[in-house]
CSV table of C-alpha atoms in Angstrom, one decimal:
chain,number,residue,atom,x,y,z
A,1,MET,CA,0.0,0.0,0.0
A,2,GLU,CA,1.3,3.5,-0.9
A,3,LEU,CA,0.5,7.0,0.2
A,4,GLU,CA,1.2,9.0,-2.9
A,5,CYS,CA,2.5,12.5,-2.3
A,6,PHE,CA,2.3,14.4,-5.6
A,7,ILE,CA,4.3,17.6,-5.7
A,8,VAL,CA,2.1,20.5,-6.8
A,9,GLN,CA,4.2,23.4,-5.6
A,10,ASN,CA,7.9,24.3,-5.7
A,11,GLY,CA,9.5,23.8,-2.3
A,12,ALA,CA,7.0,21.3,-1.1
A,13,ARG,CA,7.5,20.7,2.6
A,14,GLU,CA,9.7,17.9,4.0
A,15,ILE,CA,7.8,14.8,5.3
A,16,ILE,CA,9.2,12.6,8.0
A,17,PRO,CA,7.9,9.8,10.2
A,18,GLY,CA,6.3,11.0,13.4
A,19,ARG,CA,8.7,11.8,16.2
A,20,THR,CA,8.1,10.4,19.7
A,21,ASP,CA,9.7,13.2,21.7
A,22,ARG,CA,7.9,16.1,23.1
A,23,ASP,CA,9.5,19.0,25.0
A,24,TRP,CA,6.9,18.9,27.8
A,25,MET,CA,7.4,15.2,28.2
A,26,ASP,CA,11.2,15.7,28.4
A,27,ALA,CA,10.7,18.3,31.2
A,28,PHE,CA,9.4,15.7,33.7
A,29,ALA,CA,11.8,14.0,36.2
A,30,ASN,CA,13.1,10.8,34.6
A,31,ARG,CA,11.0,11.7,31.5
A,32,PHE,CA,8.1,10.0,33.2
A,33,PRO,CA,5.5,10.6,30.5
A,34,TYR,CA,7.4,8.3,28.1
A,35,ARG,CA,6.3,5.4,30.3
A,36,CYS,CA,2.8,5.9,28.9
A,37,LEU,CA,2.8,3.8,25.8
A,38,PRO,CA,-0.5,5.2,24.4
A,39,LEU,CA,1.2,8.6,24.4
A,40,THR,CA,4.4,7.6,22.6
A,41,MET,CA,2.6,5.4,20.1
A,42,ALA,CA,0.2,8.2,19.2
A,43,ASN,CA,3.1,10.6,18.8
A,44,SER,CA,4.6,8.4,16.1
A,45,THR,CA,1.5,7.1,14.4
A,46,GLY,CA,1.7,9.2,11.3
A,47,TRP,CA,4.0,11.5,9.3
A,48,GLU,CA,4.9,15.1,10.0
A,49,LEU,CA,5.1,17.9,7.5
A,50,ILE,CA,7.9,20.3,8.6
A,51,VAL,CA,8.1,24.1,8.8
A,52,PRO,CA,10.9,25.3,6.4
A,53,GLU,CA,11.6,28.7,8.0
A,54,ASP,CA,11.3,30.4,11.4
A,55,ILE,CA,8.1,32.4,11.2
A,56,THR,CA,6.3,34.9,13.5
A,57,ILE,CA,2.5,35.2,13.5
A,58,GLU,CA,0.8,38.2,15.1
A,59,TRP,CA,-3.0,38.6,15.5
A,60,ASN,CA,-4.6,41.8,16.8
A,61,GLY,CA,-7.9,40.0,17.6
A,62,GLY,CA,-9.8,41.3,14.6
A,63,HIS,CA,-12.1,39.3,12.3
A,64,LEU,CA,-10.4,40.3,9.0
A,65,ALA,CA,-7.7,38.4,7.1
A,66,THR,CA,-5.6,41.5,7.3
A,67,ASP,CA,-5.7,41.4,11.1
A,68,ILE,CA,-3.0,38.7,11.0
A,69,THR,CA,0.6,39.4,10.0
A,70,ILE,CA,3.0,36.7,9.1
A,71,THR,CA,6.7,37.3,8.7
A,72,ALA,CA,9.8,35.2,8.2
A,73,ASP,CA,12.4,35.7,11.0
A,74,ARG,CA,15.3,35.3,8.5
A,75,PRO,CA,15.9,38.5,6.5
A,76,GLY,CA,14.9,38.0,2.9
A,77,ALA,CA,13.1,34.7,3.4
A,78,TYR,CA,9.8,34.3,1.5
A,79,VAL,CA,7.0,32.4,3.2
A,80,ASP,CA,3.8,33.6,1.5
A,81,HIS,CA,3.7,30.4,-0.6
A,82,PHE,CA,3.8,28.4,2.6
A,83,VAL,CA,1.7,30.2,5.2
A,84,GLN,CA,-1.0,32.9,4.8
A,85,SER,CA,-3.9,34.6,6.5
A,86,HIS,CA,-6.8,33.6,4.2
A,87,PHE,CA,-9.9,32.6,6.2
A,88,SER,CA,-10.0,35.5,8.7
A,89,HIS,CA,-11.1,35.2,12.4
A,90,GLY,CA,-7.7,34.3,13.6
A,91,ILE,CA,-7.2,31.4,11.2
A,92,VAL,CA,-3.7,30.7,9.9
A,93,THR,CA,-3.4,28.6,6.7
A,94,PHE,CA,-0.5,26.4,5.8
A,95,HIS,CA,0.1,24.9,2.4
A,96,THR,CA,1.6,21.4,2.2
A,97,GLY,CA,2.8,21.6,-1.4
A,98,TYR,CA,1.3,18.2,-2.1
A,99,LEU,CA,-1.7,16.5,-3.6
A,100,PHE,CA,-2.1,13.3,-1.6
A,101,ARG,CA,-3.6,10.1,-3.0
A,102,THR,CA,-4.7,7.1,-1.0
A,103,PRO,CA,-6.1,3.7,-2.1
A,104,PRO,CA,-9.9,3.3,-2.6
A,105,GLY,CA,-11.7,3.6,0.7
A,106,TRP,CA,-8.8,5.2,2.6
A,107,ALA,CA,-8.8,8.8,3.6
A,108,LEU,CA,-6.2,11.2,5.1
A,109,TRP,CA,-6.6,12.4,8.7
A,110,ALA,CA,-4.8,15.8,9.0
A,111,SER,CA,-4.2,17.5,12.3
A,112,GLY,CA,-1.5,18.8,14.5
A,113,ALA,CA,1.1,16.5,15.9
A,114,PRO,CA,-0.5,14.4,18.8
A,115,ASN,CA,0.2,15.6,22.3
A,116,GLN,CA,2.2,18.6,21.0
A,117,VAL,CA,1.2,21.7,23.0
A,118,LYS,CA,1.6,25.2,21.5
A,119,ASP,CA,0.6,28.3,23.4
A,120,GLY,CA,-1.7,30.8,21.7
A,121,ILE,CA,-2.7,28.6,18.8
A,122,VAL,CA,-4.4,25.3,18.2
A,123,PRO,CA,-4.4,23.0,15.1
A,124,LEU,CA,-7.7,22.2,13.4
A,125,THR,CA,-8.3,18.6,12.3
A,126,GLY,CA,-9.7,17.5,9.0
A,127,LEU,CA,-10.6,14.2,7.3
A,128,VAL,CA,-10.0,14.3,3.5
A,129,GLU,CA,-11.2,11.8,1.0
A,130,THR,CA,-7.9,11.6,-0.8
A,131,ASP,CA,-8.8,8.4,-2.7
A,132,TRP,CA,-10.6,10.6,-5.3
A,133,LEU,CA,-9.9,14.3,-4.6
A,134,PRO,CA,-7.9,15.9,-7.5
A,135,PHE,CA,-6.8,19.0,-5.6
A,136,PRO,CA,-4.8,19.6,-2.4
A,137,PHE,CA,-6.1,20.6,1.1
A,138,THR,CA,-4.6,23.2,3.5
A,139,MET,CA,-3.7,22.7,7.1
A,140,ASN,CA,-5.3,25.4,9.3
A,141,TRP,CA,-4.6,26.6,12.8
A,142,LYS,CA,-6.7,28.9,15.0
A,143,MET,CA,-5.2,31.6,17.2
A,144,THR,CA,-6.7,31.3,20.7
A,145,ARG,CA,-6.1,34.9,21.7
A,146,PRO,CA,-4.6,38.1,20.3
A,147,GLY,CA,-0.8,38.0,20.5
A,148,ILE,CA,2.3,36.6,18.9
A,149,VAL,CA,3.1,32.9,18.1
A,150,HIS,CA,6.3,31.5,16.7
A,151,PHE,CA,6.9,28.4,14.5
A,152,GLU,CA,10.5,27.3,14.3
A,153,LYS,CA,12.2,25.7,11.4
A,154,GLY,CA,12.0,21.9,11.8
A,155,GLU,CA,8.8,22.0,13.8
A,156,SER,CA,5.8,20.1,12.6
A,157,PHE,CA,2.8,22.1,11.2
A,158,CYS,CA,0.8,19.1,10.0
A,159,PHE,CA,0.5,15.5,11.0
A,160,ILE,CA,-1.1,13.0,8.6
A,161,ASN,CA,-2.1,9.4,8.8
A,162,VAL,CA,-4.5,7.2,6.8
A,163,VAL,CA,-7.8,5.7,7.9
A,164,GLU,CA,-10.2,3.3,6.3
A,165,HIS,CA,-12.9,5.7,7.4
A,166,LYS,CA,-16.0,4.3,5.6
A,167,LYS,CA,-15.9,1.2,7.7
A,168,LEU,CA,-16.5,3.3,10.8
A,169,ASP,CA,-20.1,3.6,9.8
A,170,ASP,CA,-20.5,-0.1,10.2
A,171,ILE,CA,-19.3,-0.1,13.8
A,172,GLN,CA,-21.9,-0.4,16.5
A,173,PRO,CA,-20.9,0.8,20.0
A,174,VAL,CA,-22.5,-1.5,22.6
A,175,ILE,CA,-22.5,-0.9,26.4
A,176,LYS,CA,-22.5,-4.1,28.4
A,177,PRO,CA,-22.0,-5.2,32.0
A,178,ILE,CA,-18.5,-6.5,32.7
A,179,GLU,CA,-20.2,-9.7,34.1
A,180,SER,CA,-21.2,-10.6,30.5
A,181,ASP,CA,-17.6,-11.5,29.8
A,182,PRO,CA,-16.4,-13.6,32.8
A,183,ASP,CA,-12.8,-14.1,31.5
A,184,LEU,CA,-12.4,-10.3,30.9
A,185,LYS,CA,-13.9,-9.6,34.3
A,186,ALA,CA,-11.4,-11.9,36.0
A,187,GLN,CA,-8.5,-10.3,34.1
A,188,PHE,CA,-9.7,-6.8,35.1
A,189,GLU,CA,-10.1,-7.8,38.8
A,190,THR,CA,-6.6,-9.3,38.8
A,191,TRP,CA,-5.2,-6.1,37.4
A,192,SER,CA,-7.2,-3.9,39.8
A,193,THR,CA,-6.0,-5.8,42.8
A,194,SER,CA,-2.4,-5.8,41.6
A,195,ARG,CA,-2.6,-2.1,40.8
A,196,ALA,CA,-4.0,-1.1,44.2
A,197,ALA,CA,-1.3,-3.2,46.0
A,198,PHE,CA,1.5,-1.7,43.9
A,199,ASN,CA,0.3,1.9,44.5
A,200,GLU,CA,0.1,1.2,48.2
A,201,SER,CA,3.7,0.0,48.1
A,202,LEU,CA,4.8,3.2,46.4
A,203,VAL,CA,3.0,5.2,49.1
A,204,ASN,CA,4.8,3.2,51.8
A,205,ARG,CA,8.1,3.7,50.1
A,206,ASP,CA,8.7,0.0,49.5
A,207,PRO,CA,12.2,-0.3,47.9
A,208,ALA,CA,11.2,-2.9,45.4
A,209,ALA,CA,8.2,-0.9,44.2
A,210,ILE,CA,10.3,2.3,44.0
A,211,LYS,CA,12.9,0.4,41.9
A,212,GLN,CA,10.2,-1.0,39.6
A,213,ALA,CA,8.7,2.5,39.3
A,214,TRP,CA,5.6,1.5,37.4
A,215,GLN,CA,3.8,-1.6,36.3
A,216,LYS,CA,4.6,-2.6,32.8
A,217,PHE,CA,1.8,-5.0,31.8
A,218,TYR,CA,0.6,-2.9,28.9
A,219,HIS,CA,4.1,-1.8,27.8
A,220,LYS,CA,5.3,-5.4,27.6
A,221,GLY,CA,2.1,-6.8,26.3
A,222,GLU,CA,1.5,-9.0,29.3
A,223,LEU,CA,-1.8,-10.1,30.9
A,224,PRO,CA,-2.1,-9.5,34.6
A,225,ASP,CA,-2.6,-13.3,35.4
A,226,GLN,CA,0.5,-14.2,33.3
A,227,THR,CA,-1.5,-16.2,30.8
A,228,GLU,CA,-0.5,-16.1,27.1
A,229,ALA,CA,-0.6,-12.6,25.8
A,230,PRO,CA,-1.2,-11.5,22.2
A,231,SER,CA,1.9,-11.9,20.0
A,232,ASP,CA,1.2,-8.9,17.8
A,233,HIS,CA,1.5,-6.3,20.6
A,234,MET,CA,3.5,-3.2,19.6
A,235,ASN,CA,5.5,-0.8,21.8
A,236,ARG,CA,7.3,1.0,19.1
A,237,ARG,CA,6.1,2.4,15.7
A,238,ARG,CA,8.4,1.9,12.7
A,239,LEU,CA,7.0,4.0,9.9
A,240,LYS,CA,8.7,4.1,6.6
A,241,PRO,CA,10.5,7.3,5.6
A,242,VAL,CA,9.4,9.0,2.4
A,243,LYS,CA,11.1,7.8,-0.8
A,244,MET,CA,11.5,9.7,-4.0
A,245,GLU,CA,10.2,8.4,-7.3
A,246,GLY,CA,10.5,9.8,-10.8
A,247,MET,CA,12.6,12.7,-9.5
A,248,GLU,CA,15.8,13.9,-11.2
C-alpha cells in the first residue's frame, strides 16, 4: 500500500515519520510521561510535515484576514507560498505543497502532531477523501487569543495518517455489564488488585516498588494473570520514511 504525495508546488514541505519526543514530556523528572505507551505510540503514528523557516505570526484579535501578519524571521526569506492569512477570524493557513492520493476507501486524517502543546494557537483537524480528490487541502490553525506565536524551522505544522474511514459507519458501540464476559472480568479484577497493591507499596516507600517505578503490563504486552498474551502487541512504531520516485 502506498500513500502517494504528488508535488504541486515548488519547495514542497519535508515529510518525516512522526517523532516520539515532546518538550513537555522531556521536562518531567526521569522523562516520566514516556512510560505511557499510548502517548508515545500516538506521537509516532503518522507523518509530520515540517516548517521550512522560522516564522512569527501576530494577531490583533480582529475578524479580518488582514488582522493577522506573518513574517519570516530570517531576513529576505519568502514564506507567502507556505503560510497565509486567508480565512479571517484568527485562522492561519499552511500549504503542504502536495496533492495526496490514497487507495480506494482510505482517507487522510490531517491534524497537529499528537500531544504537541503550543501556546496561543491550536491545530484544526480534517478528514480528507484523498482516494478521489484531484486538488490539495490546506492545514489550518486557530489563534486562541490576540498576540504573537512563533513556529520554528524543523517544527511540525501538520500530522497525517491514513484511515479506512468508511468502515467506521459499520461499527456499533454497545454498552455491556462486565459480568457478561467472565474471562475479561477476571483479568480486570486481577489487574485492579495488583494495581492497588502496587500503588500502596509506592506510598509506603517500598524499595522494590520504587525500583520498579511502574507496572509494565501494557508496555510489555503482558496479561495480569500471566496467561499467554497477544503476539502482535506493539510498543514502538516503525513508519517508513518517504522515498523519491521519478525525480531527477
